[in-house]
XYZ file of C-alpha atoms in Angstrom:
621
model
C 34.571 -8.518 5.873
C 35.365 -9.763 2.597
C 32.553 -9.721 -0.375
C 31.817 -11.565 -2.920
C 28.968 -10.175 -4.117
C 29.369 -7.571 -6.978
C 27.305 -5.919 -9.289
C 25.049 -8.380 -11.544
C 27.086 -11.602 -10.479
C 25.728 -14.136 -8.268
C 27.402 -16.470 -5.283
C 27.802 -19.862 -6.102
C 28.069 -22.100 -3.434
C 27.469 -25.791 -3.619
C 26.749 -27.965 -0.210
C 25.783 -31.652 0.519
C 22.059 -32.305 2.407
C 22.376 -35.131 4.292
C 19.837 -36.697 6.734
C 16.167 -36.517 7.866
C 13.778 -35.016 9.945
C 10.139 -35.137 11.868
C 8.716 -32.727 9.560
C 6.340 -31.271 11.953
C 3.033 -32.056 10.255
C -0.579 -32.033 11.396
C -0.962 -34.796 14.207
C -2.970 -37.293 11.990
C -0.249 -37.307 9.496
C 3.478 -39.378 9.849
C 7.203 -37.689 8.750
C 8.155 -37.809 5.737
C 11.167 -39.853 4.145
C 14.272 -37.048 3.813
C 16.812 -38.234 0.879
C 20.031 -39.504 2.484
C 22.131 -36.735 0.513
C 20.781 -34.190 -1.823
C 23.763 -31.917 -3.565
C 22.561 -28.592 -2.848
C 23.900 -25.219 -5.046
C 22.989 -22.052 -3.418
C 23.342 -18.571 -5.502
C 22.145 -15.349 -4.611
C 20.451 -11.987 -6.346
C 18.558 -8.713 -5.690
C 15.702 -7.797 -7.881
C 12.123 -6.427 -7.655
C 10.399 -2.440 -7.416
C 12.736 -0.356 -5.231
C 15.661 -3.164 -4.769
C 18.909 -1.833 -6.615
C 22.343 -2.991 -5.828
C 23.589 -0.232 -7.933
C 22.314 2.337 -4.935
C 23.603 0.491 -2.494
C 20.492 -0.286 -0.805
C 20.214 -3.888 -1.454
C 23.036 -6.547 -0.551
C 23.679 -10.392 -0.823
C 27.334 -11.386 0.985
C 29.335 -14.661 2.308
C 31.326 -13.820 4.609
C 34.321 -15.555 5.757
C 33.115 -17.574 8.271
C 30.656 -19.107 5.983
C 28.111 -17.049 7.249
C 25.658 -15.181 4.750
C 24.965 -11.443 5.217
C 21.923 -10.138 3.452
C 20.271 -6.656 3.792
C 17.708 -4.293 2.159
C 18.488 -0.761 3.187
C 17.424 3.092 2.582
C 14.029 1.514 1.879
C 15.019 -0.802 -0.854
C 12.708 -3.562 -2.017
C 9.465 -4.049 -0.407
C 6.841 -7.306 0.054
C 3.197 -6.016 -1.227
C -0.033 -7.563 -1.171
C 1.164 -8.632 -5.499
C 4.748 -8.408 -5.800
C 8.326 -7.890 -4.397
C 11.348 -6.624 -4.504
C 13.678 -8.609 -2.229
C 17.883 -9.564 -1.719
C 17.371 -13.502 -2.359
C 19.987 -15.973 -1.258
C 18.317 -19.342 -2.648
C 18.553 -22.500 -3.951
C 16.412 -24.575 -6.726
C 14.035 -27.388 -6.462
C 12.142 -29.222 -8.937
C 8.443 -29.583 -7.718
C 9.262 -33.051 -7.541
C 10.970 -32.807 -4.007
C 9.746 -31.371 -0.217
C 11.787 -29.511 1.942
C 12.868 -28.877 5.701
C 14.807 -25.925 5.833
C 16.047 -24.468 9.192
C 18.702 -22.337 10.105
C 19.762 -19.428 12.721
C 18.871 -15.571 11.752
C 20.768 -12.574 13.901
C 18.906 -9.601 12.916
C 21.040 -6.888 12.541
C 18.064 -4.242 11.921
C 14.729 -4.290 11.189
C 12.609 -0.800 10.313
C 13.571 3.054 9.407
C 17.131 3.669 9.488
C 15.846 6.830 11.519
C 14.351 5.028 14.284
C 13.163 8.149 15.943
C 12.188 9.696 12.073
C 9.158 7.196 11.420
C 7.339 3.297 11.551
C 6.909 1.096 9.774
C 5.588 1.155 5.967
C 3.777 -1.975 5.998
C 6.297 -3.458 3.272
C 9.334 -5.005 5.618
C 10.310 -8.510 5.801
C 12.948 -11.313 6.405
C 13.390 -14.660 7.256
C 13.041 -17.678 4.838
C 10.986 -17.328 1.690
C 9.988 -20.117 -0.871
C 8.561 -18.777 -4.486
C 8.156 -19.973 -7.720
C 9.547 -17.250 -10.027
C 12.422 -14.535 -9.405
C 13.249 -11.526 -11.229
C 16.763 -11.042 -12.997
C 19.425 -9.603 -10.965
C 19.103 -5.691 -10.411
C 16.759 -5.302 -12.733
C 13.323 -3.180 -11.258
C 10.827 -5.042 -13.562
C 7.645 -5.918 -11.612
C 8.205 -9.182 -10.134
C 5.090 -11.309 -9.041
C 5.359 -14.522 -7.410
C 3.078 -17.295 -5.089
C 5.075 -17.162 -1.620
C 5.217 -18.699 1.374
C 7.438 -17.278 4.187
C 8.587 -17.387 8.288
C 10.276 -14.815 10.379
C 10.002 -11.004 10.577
C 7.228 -9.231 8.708
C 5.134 -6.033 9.120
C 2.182 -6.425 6.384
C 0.339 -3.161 8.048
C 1.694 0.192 7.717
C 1.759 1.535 11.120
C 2.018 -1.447 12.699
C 4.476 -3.300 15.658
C 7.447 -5.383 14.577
C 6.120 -9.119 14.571
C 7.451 -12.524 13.607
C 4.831 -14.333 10.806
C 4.158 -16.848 9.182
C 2.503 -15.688 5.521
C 2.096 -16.698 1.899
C 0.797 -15.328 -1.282
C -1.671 -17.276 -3.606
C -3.524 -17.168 -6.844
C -0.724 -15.800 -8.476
C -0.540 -16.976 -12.489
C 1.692 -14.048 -14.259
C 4.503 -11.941 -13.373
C 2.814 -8.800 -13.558
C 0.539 -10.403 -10.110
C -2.537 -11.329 -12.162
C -5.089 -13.449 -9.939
C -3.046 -12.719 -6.634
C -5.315 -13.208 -4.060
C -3.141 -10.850 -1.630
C -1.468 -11.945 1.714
C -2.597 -14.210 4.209
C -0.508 -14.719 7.208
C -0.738 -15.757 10.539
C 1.632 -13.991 13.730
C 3.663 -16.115 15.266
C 5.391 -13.519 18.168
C 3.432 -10.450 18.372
C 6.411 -8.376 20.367
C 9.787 -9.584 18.150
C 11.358 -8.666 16.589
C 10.843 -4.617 17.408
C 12.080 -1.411 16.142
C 15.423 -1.789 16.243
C 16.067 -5.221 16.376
C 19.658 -4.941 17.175
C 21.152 -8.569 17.592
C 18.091 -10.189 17.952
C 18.804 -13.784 17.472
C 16.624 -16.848 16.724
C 16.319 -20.067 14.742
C 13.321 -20.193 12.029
C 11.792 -23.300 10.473
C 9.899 -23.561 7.085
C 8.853 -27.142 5.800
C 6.778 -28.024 2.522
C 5.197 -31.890 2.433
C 2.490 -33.209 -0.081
C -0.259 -31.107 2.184
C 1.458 -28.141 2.428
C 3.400 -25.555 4.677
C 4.404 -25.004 7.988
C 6.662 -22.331 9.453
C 7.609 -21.216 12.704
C 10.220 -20.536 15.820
C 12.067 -23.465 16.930
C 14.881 -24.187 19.700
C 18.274 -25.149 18.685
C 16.963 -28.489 18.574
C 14.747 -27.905 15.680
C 11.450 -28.480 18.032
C 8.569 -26.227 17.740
C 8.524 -23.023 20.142
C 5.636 -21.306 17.907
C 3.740 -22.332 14.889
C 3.611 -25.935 16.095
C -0.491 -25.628 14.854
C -0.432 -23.279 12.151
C -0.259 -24.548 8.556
C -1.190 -23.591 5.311
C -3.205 -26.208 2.773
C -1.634 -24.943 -0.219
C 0.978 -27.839 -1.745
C 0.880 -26.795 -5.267
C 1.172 -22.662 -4.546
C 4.782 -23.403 -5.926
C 4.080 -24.851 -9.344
C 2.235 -22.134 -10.919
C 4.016 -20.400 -12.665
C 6.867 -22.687 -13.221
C 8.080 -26.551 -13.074
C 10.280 -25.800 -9.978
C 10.950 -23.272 -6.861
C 13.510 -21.267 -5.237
C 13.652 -21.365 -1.336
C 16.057 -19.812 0.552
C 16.766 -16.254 2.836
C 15.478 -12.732 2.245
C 15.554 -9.329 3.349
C 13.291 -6.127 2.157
C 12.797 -2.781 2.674
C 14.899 -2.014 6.012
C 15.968 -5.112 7.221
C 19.442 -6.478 7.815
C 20.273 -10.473 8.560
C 22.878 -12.327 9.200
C 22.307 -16.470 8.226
C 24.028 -19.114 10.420
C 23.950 -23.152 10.994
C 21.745 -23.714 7.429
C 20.251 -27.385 7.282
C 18.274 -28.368 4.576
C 16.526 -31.573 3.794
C 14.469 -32.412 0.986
C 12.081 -35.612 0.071
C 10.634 -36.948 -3.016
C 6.673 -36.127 -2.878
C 6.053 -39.690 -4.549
C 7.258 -41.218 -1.325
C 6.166 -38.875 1.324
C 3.022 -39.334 3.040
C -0.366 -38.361 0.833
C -1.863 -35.449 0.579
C -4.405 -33.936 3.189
C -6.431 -31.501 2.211
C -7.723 -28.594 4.540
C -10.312 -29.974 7.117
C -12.048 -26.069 7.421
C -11.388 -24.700 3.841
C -12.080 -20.658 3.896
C -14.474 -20.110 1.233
C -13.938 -16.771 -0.986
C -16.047 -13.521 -0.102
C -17.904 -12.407 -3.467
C -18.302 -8.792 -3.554
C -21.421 -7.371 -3.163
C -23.500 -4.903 -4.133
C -24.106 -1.445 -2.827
C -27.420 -0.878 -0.509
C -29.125 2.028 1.427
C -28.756 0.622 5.163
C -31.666 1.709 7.248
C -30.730 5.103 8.834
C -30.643 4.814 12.446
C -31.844 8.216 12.769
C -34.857 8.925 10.919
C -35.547 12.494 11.953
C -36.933 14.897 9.386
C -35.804 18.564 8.968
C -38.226 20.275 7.338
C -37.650 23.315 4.848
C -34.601 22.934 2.197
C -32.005 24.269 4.765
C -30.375 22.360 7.761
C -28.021 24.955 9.928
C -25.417 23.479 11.789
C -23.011 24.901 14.335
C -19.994 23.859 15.917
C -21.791 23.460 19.451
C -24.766 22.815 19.272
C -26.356 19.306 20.054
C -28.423 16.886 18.410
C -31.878 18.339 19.607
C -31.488 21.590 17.937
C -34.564 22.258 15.220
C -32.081 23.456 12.520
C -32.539 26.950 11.833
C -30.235 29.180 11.898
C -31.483 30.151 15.418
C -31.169 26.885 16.919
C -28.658 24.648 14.968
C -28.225 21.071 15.191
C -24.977 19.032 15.336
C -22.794 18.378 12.207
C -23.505 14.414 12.895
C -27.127 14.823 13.324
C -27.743 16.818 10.198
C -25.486 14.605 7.901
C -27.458 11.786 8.945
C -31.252 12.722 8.596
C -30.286 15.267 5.542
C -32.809 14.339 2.580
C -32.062 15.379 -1.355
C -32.178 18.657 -2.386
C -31.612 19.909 1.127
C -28.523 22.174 1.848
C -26.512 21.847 4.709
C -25.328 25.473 6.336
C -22.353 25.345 8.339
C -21.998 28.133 10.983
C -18.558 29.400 11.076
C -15.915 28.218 13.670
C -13.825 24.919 14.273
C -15.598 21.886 14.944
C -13.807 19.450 16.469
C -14.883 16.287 15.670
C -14.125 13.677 18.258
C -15.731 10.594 16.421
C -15.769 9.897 12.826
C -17.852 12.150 10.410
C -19.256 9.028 8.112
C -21.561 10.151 5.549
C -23.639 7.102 4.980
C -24.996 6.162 1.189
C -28.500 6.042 2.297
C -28.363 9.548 2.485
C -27.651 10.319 -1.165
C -28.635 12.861 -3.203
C -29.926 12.458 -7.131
C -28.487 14.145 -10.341
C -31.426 17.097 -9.894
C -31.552 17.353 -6.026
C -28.451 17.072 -5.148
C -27.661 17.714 -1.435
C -25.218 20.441 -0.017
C -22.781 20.981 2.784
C -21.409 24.057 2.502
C -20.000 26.609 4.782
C -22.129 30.115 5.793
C -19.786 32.478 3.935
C -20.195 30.673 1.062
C -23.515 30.119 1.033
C -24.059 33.774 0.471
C -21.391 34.468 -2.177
C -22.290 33.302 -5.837
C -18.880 31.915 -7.194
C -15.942 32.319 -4.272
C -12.969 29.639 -5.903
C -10.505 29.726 -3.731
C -6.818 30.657 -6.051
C -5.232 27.619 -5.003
C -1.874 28.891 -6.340
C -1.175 30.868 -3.204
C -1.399 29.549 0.478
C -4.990 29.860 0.865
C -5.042 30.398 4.352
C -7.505 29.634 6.926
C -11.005 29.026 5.630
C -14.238 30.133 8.166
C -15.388 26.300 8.553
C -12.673 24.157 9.778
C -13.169 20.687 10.477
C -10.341 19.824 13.388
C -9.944 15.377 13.802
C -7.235 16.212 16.674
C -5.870 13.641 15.610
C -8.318 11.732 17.201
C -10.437 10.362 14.333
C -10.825 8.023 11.187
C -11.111 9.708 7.838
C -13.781 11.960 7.216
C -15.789 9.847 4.771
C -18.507 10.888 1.748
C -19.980 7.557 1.110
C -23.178 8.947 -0.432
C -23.591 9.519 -3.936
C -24.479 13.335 -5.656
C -23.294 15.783 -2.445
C -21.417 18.862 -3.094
C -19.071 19.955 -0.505
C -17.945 23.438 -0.437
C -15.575 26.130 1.672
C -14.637 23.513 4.305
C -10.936 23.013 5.477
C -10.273 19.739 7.217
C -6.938 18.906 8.773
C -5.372 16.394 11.638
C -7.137 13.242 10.524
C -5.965 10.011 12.641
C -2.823 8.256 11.871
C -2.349 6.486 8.563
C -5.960 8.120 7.857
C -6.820 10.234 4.978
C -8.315 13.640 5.893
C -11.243 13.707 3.089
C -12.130 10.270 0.910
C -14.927 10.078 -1.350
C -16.096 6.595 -1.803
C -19.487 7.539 -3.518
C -19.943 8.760 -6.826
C -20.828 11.653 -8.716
C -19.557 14.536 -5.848
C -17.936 17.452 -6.126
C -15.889 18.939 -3.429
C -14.697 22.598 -4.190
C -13.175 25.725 -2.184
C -11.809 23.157 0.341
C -8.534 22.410 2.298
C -6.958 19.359 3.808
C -3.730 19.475 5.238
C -1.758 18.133 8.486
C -3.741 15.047 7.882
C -1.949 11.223 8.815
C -2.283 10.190 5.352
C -3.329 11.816 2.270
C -5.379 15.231 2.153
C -8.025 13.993 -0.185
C -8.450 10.150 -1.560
C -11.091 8.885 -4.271
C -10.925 5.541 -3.707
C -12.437 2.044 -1.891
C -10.623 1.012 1.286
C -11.183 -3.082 0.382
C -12.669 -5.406 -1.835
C -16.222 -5.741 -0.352
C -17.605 -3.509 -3.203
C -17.992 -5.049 -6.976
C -15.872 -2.669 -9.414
C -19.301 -1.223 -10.629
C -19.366 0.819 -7.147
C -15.981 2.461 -7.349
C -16.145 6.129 -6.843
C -16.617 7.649 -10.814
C -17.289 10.956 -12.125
C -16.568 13.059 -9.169
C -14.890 16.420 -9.033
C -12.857 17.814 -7.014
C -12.112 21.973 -7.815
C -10.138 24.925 -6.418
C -9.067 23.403 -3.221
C -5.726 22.695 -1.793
C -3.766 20.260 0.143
C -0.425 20.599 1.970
C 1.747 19.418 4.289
C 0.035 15.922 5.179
C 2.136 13.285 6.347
C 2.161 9.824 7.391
C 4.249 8.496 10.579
C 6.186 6.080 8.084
C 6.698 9.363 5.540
C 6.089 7.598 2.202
C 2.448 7.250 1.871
C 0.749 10.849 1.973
C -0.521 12.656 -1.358
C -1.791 15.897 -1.985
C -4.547 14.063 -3.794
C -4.819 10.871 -4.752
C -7.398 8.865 -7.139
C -6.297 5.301 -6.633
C -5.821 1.377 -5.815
C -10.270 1.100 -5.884
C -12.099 4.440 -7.984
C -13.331 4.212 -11.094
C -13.717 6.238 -14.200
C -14.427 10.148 -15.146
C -13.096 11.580 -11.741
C -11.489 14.652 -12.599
C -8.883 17.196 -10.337
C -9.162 20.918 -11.796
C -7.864 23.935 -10.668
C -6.378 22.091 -7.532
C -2.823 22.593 -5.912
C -0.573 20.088 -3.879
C 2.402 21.155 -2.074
C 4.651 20.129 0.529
C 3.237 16.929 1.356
C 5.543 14.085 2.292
C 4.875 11.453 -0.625
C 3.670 12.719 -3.812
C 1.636 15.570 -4.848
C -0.947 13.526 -6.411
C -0.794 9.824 -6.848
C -3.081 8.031 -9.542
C -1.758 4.172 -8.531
C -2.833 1.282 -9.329
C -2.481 -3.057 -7.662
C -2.308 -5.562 -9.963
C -4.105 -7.397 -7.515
C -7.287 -5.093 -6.929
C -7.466 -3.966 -10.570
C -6.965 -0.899 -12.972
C -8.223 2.009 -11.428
C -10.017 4.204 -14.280
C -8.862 7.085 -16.500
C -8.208 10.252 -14.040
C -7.940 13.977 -15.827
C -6.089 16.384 -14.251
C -6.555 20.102 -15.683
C -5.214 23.417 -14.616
C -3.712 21.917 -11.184
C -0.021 22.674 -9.740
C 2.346 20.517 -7.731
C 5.216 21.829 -6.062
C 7.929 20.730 -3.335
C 6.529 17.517 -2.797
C 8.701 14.639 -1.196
C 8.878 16.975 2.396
C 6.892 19.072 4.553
C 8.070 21.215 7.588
C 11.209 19.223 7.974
C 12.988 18.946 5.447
C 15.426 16.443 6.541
C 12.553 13.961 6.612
C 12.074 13.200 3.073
C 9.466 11.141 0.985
C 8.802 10.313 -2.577
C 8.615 13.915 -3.679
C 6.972 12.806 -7.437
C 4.517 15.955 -8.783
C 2.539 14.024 -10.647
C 2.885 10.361 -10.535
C 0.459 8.741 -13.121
C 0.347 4.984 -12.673
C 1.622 1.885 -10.687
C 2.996 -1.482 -11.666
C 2.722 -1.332 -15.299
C -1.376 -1.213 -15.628
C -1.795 0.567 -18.759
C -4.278 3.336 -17.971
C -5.048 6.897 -20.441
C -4.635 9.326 -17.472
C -4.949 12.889 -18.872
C -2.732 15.583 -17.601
C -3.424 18.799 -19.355
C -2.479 22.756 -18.815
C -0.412 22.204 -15.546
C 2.597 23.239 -13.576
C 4.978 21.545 -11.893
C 8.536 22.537 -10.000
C 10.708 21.745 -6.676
C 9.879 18.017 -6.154
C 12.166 16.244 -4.519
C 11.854 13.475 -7.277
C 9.773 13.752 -10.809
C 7.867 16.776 -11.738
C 5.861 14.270 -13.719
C 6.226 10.289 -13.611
C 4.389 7.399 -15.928
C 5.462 5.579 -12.392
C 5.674 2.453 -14.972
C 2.322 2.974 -16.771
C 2.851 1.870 -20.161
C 0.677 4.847 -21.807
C -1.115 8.196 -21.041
C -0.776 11.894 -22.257
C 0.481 14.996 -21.444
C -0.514 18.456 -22.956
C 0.613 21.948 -21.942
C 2.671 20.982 -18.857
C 5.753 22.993 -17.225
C 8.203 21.437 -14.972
C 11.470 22.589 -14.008
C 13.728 22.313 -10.794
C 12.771 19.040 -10.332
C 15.241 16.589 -9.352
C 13.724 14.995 -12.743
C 11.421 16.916 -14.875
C 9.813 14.236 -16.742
C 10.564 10.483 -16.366
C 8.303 8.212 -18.445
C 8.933 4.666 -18.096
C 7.299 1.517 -17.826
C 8.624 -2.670 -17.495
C 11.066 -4.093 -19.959
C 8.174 -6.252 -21.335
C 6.141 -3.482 -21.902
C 5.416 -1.083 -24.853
C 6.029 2.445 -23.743
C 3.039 4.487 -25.690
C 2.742 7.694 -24.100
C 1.478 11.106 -26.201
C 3.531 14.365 -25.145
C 2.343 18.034 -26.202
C 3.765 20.848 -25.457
C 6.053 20.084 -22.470
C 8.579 22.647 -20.734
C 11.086 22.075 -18.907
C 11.315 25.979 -18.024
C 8.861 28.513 -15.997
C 6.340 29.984 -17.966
C-alpha cells in the first residue's frame, strides 16, 4: 500500500465529470440539467479539535488502485453539535453549480478501537460531507462550518451505530457563532454497527436550487433509503464563503475505504427553481422558569420532615413514623429540614427535586443526613478517601440523575453513587444551593454537574451562585470513557458558582471540567479554591484510559475569567492544569507535579492568550 499522503501536503488529483442524472428531488419538482463535462481537482487534508496527522490518528491515502483510504483513529477528530475535526478528501465548487455525488464506501471500522473497552462517544462519523469552510491542514484551531452529510453517524453518546442523513445550520464564523446544532434524520437504524468490519454500501448526496438530499442507493444509483427525506436549506453553503468543498470524511474512530466516485454538477441558473419547505419548523424561544403545580400537595407540619430508607409515602414524618425520600422532597415547604435516617436507599425511580419546591434566601430548606444533623460543623477532609458516609443514596444503576431543580436547598452528608448510564450522579440545575459533606462516585457520567441539560431555559435561569464544599468524587465513569468529571460546571450554568475545599480523583475524564459550546453560549466565571485533583484520566482499570486533565478551565476558545486559587494538583494522566483553549483566566497558589503536563495554557492561533499566573509549582509542597 503505497502513500501519498505526508505530513502537511495534500493529494492532487484531477478527474473529468461527465454526464447527468435524475437528481432525486421532491415529486413535484423535474431533474436538473448536469454539465456535459466538468474538470474536477480533488485534494485532501486533516484538520479540526483532536485530528492530528502528526499522532498518527488521522489519515488521507490513494492507493494504487485508485481507490482512496481515509481514517480517523485513537479517537482523532470528532463531529459536535458546532464544529469538527475531520480527514477531508474534497473537491471545490463555486456556489454557482449543484451537485450529484455518489460513490461506494467499504467501512473498514467504525467505533472504539477496544470494541469490548467502551461505545460510542456521540462524536463518530463518515460518509460524504459538503461544507463551506475547512481548517488548514493539521492545524487544531477550532473549525466551524454549515454541513450537510450521508452515511455513518452516531450524534448520541451511548447510542447504536446508524446510517444518517444530517446537516448543521446557522453557522456565520469559524469559532461556530449562530450554529443552530445538528439536525439529522436516520436513514438505517441497525448499520453500520460496532465493528463494522467490511461493511459495504453505495451513498448518495445531491444539492439542487431547493436543497439536499442524501441517502442509500443500489449500484444503480436508485434510492434504497432517503428517497423522502430532504432538507430545505439551498444556501447553508454560502455563508461563510463564495464556494464549498464536498467530498469524503472520516472522524473520531472510523476507517473508509472510497470506490467507483461519480460526480455531476449543474449550473443553479439553469436547474429547476427553487422550492421552499412546504412544513417549515418554526424555532422554540426559550422560556421562562415557573413553579408547576405540585402534584402532591400534602403538608408536614412542624419544621422537620424524617425520612427513612423504608418507609412509604403514608408515614406522618416524625422520626417515629418516617415518610419516603420522594414524598418528603415533594411536599417539603421553606424553612423546613429534611432528616434522613441512616442506611442505603435505593432509589429505583428518579429523585427529581422540582422548582416549585424552593426555598428563599432566609428559609432555606434542608436535606441533610441524621448524623449530621446533630453535629455543628462535620466537613468531611476530602484529601483522604472519605469512606462510606451513613446516608447513601444507591441508583443501581437503574436511574436518571439525581436532580436539584429548586432554588436555595442545602444538601448535606449524603453519598450518592451508580447513577444510570451516561447520567450524572448529582446535577444542580437551580440556583443559589449548596451541597457540602457529600460523595458521588461509580456514577455513568460525572459525580456532580452544575449545569442545564438543553436550551428550553433563557440564560437568566442557568444555575448561579451555588456552592458546592468538602465533598468528594471518584471513580465515575462513562461506558464510552471520555465524558466523566469529578465535577463539572459547564456547557448551560451561569455565574458565581464556586467549588471549595472539594477533591476529584480517579475519574475517567477530567477531574473537573469548566467547558464551554460555542453554540449554547459562555458558561459564567467558576472559582475554584482550596480543591485537589489527582490521577484523573483512569479509574480501577488502568488500561482503560480517558482525558486525565486536573483542572481543565475552558472549551473552544470562549474567553471566560475562571479563578483557580490555593490548589493541588498531581498524577493526571494528561494536564495538571489546562486553559483547554480559553484565551484568559488566572491561577494563584497552585502545585502540580507528575503530571504528564503540569501546566499547558493555550488557546486558537487567532486568539490572544491573556492568562494571569501567581505563584505556580511545579513541585509538592
Amino acid at each position: 500500500m503505497k502513500k501519498t499522503y505526508q505530513g502537511a501536503l495534500m493529494i492532487g488529483l484531477t478527474t473529468l465529470v461527465c454526464g447527468g442524472v435524475m437528481l432525486g428531488q421532491p415529486t413535484t419538482m423535474t431533474a436538473q440539467t448536469i454539465n456535459k463535462c466538468t474538470p474536477t481537482t480533488w485534494k485532501s487534508t486533516v484538520f479540526g479539535q483532536s485530528a492530528n496527522i502528526a499522532a498518527g490518528k488521522n489519515l488521507v491515502e490513494k492507493l494504487r488502485n485508485g481507490n482512496v483510504h481515509l481514517f480517523s483513529k485513537n479517537n482523532g477528530g470528532k463531529i459536535t453539535g458546532d464544529h469538527d475535526g475531520i480527514s477531508y478528501y474534497y473537491t471545490k465548487l463555486p456556489k454557482t453549480k449543484n451537485f450529484d455525488l455518489t460513490a461506494t464506501v467499504t467501512v473498514q471500522h467504525f467505533g472504539k478501537e477496544d470494541v469490548n473497552g467502551g461505545t460510542y462517544d456521540g462524536q463518530e462519523g463518515f460518509g460524504i460531507m459538503a461544507r463551506d469552510v475547512i481548517g488548514t491542514t493539521d492545524n487544531d484551531d477550532l473549525i466551524a462550518s454549515n454541513i450537510v452529510a450521508v452515511g455513518g453517524f452516531v450524534k448520541d453518546k451511548g447510542a447504536s451505530g446508524k446510517s444518517a442523513f444530517f446537516e448543521r445550520t446557522g453557522v456565520t464564523s469559524m469559532i461556530g457563532e449562530g450554529s443552530k446544532g445538528l439536525k439529522q434524520t436516520v436513514i438505517d437504524a441497525t448499520s453500520p454497527t460496532m465493528p463494522a468490519n467490511n461493511y459495504t454500501y453505495n451513498v448518495r448526496l445531491v444539492k439542487n436550487n431547493s436543497g439536499f438530499k442524501g441517502g442509500i442507493v443500489d449500484r444503480h444509483g436508485k434510492w434504497i433509503t432517503g428517497r423522502n427525506d430532504f432538507f430545505y436549506t439551498p444556501d447553508l453553503l454560502s455563508v461563510q464563503t463564495t464556494d464549498y468543498t464536498v467530498g469524503f470524511y472520516t472522524a473520531r474512530n472510523a476507517e473508509i475505504v472510497v470506490k467507483n466516485v461519480q460526480l455531476k454538477t449543474s449550473n443553479t441558473k439553469t436547474d429547476r427553481p427553487k422550492v421552499d419547505d412546504p412544513h417549515p419548523v418554526l424555532p422554540v424561544e426559550p422560556k421562562d422558569k415557573i413553579a408547576q403545580p405540585r402534584m402532591n400537595t400534602r403538608t408536614f407540619v412542624g419544621d422537620t420532615i424524617y425520612v427513612a430508607p423504608t418507609a412509604t409515602g403514608q408515614g406522618t414524618g416524625t422520626a417515629a413514623q418516617p415518610v419516603d425520600i420522594y414524598t418528603a422532597t415533594a411536599c417539603v415547604n421553606p424553612g423546613q429540614t429534611i432528616v434522613l435516617q441512616g442506611g442505603e436507599y435505593n432509589l429505583d425511580q428518579q429523585l427529581y427535586i422540582n422548582y416549585n419546591v424552593s426555598g428563599t434566601a432566609t428559609k432555606p430548606v434542608t436535606l441533610i443526613s441524621a448524623a449530621q444533623y446533630t453535629q455543628s460543623n462535620p466537613n468531611l477532609v476530602t484529601f483522604d478517601n472519605p469512606g462510606t458516609l451513613p446516608v447513601v443514596l444507591n441508583l443501581n444503576q437503574q436511574t436518571k440523575s439525581i436532580v436539584l431543580d429548586a432554588d436555595y436547598w442545602i444538601v448535606s452528608g449524603v453519598e450518592i453513587k451508580n447513577s444510570l448510564a451516561n447520567t450524572v450522579g448529582l446535577q444542580i440545575a437551580g440556583s443559589h444551593n449548596v451541597v457540602e459533606n457529600s460523595t458521588f462516585h461509580h456514577n455513568g457520567d460525572s459525580g456532580l454537574l452544575v449545569g442545564l441539560s438543553d436550551d428550553v431555559l433563557k440564560t437568566t435561569y442557568w444555575p448561579h451562585d451555588n456552592l458546592v464544599r468538602y465533598c468528594a468524587s471518584y471513580l465515575n465513569e462513562d461506558p464510552s470513557h471520555n465524558n466523566a468529571d469529578g465535577f463539572a460546571v459547564k456547557l448551560r450554568s451561569g455565574a458565581n458558582n464556586h467549588l471549595d475545599h472539594v477533591s476529584a480523583y480517579r475519574n475517567i475524564d477530567d477531574g473537573y471540567d469548566l467547558y464551554n459550546k460555542v453554540g449554547i453560549g459562555k458558561i459564567g466565571a467558576v472559582l475554584i479554591t482550596n480543591s485537589l485533583a489527582h490521577d484523573n484520566g483512569w479509574t480501577d482499570n488502568i488500561a482503560i484510559t480517558g482525558d486525565g486533565n486536573g483542572f481543565k478551565l475552558g472549551g473552544e476558545g470562549m474567553s471566560v475569567n475562571h479563578v483557580l486559587r490555593d490548589s493541588l494538583s498531581y498524577g493526571n494522566l494528561a494536564s495538571g492544569v489546562s486553559s483547554n483553549s480559553n484565551p484568559i483566566g488566572t491561577i494563584q497558589n497552585v502545585h502540580a507535579w507528575n503530571n504528564h503536563t503540569n501546566l499547558s495554557l493555550y488557546t486558537f492561533s487567532y486568539l490572544q492568550l491573556n492568562w494571569t499566573v501567581e505563584n505556580f509549582f511545579e513541585t509538592a509542597e
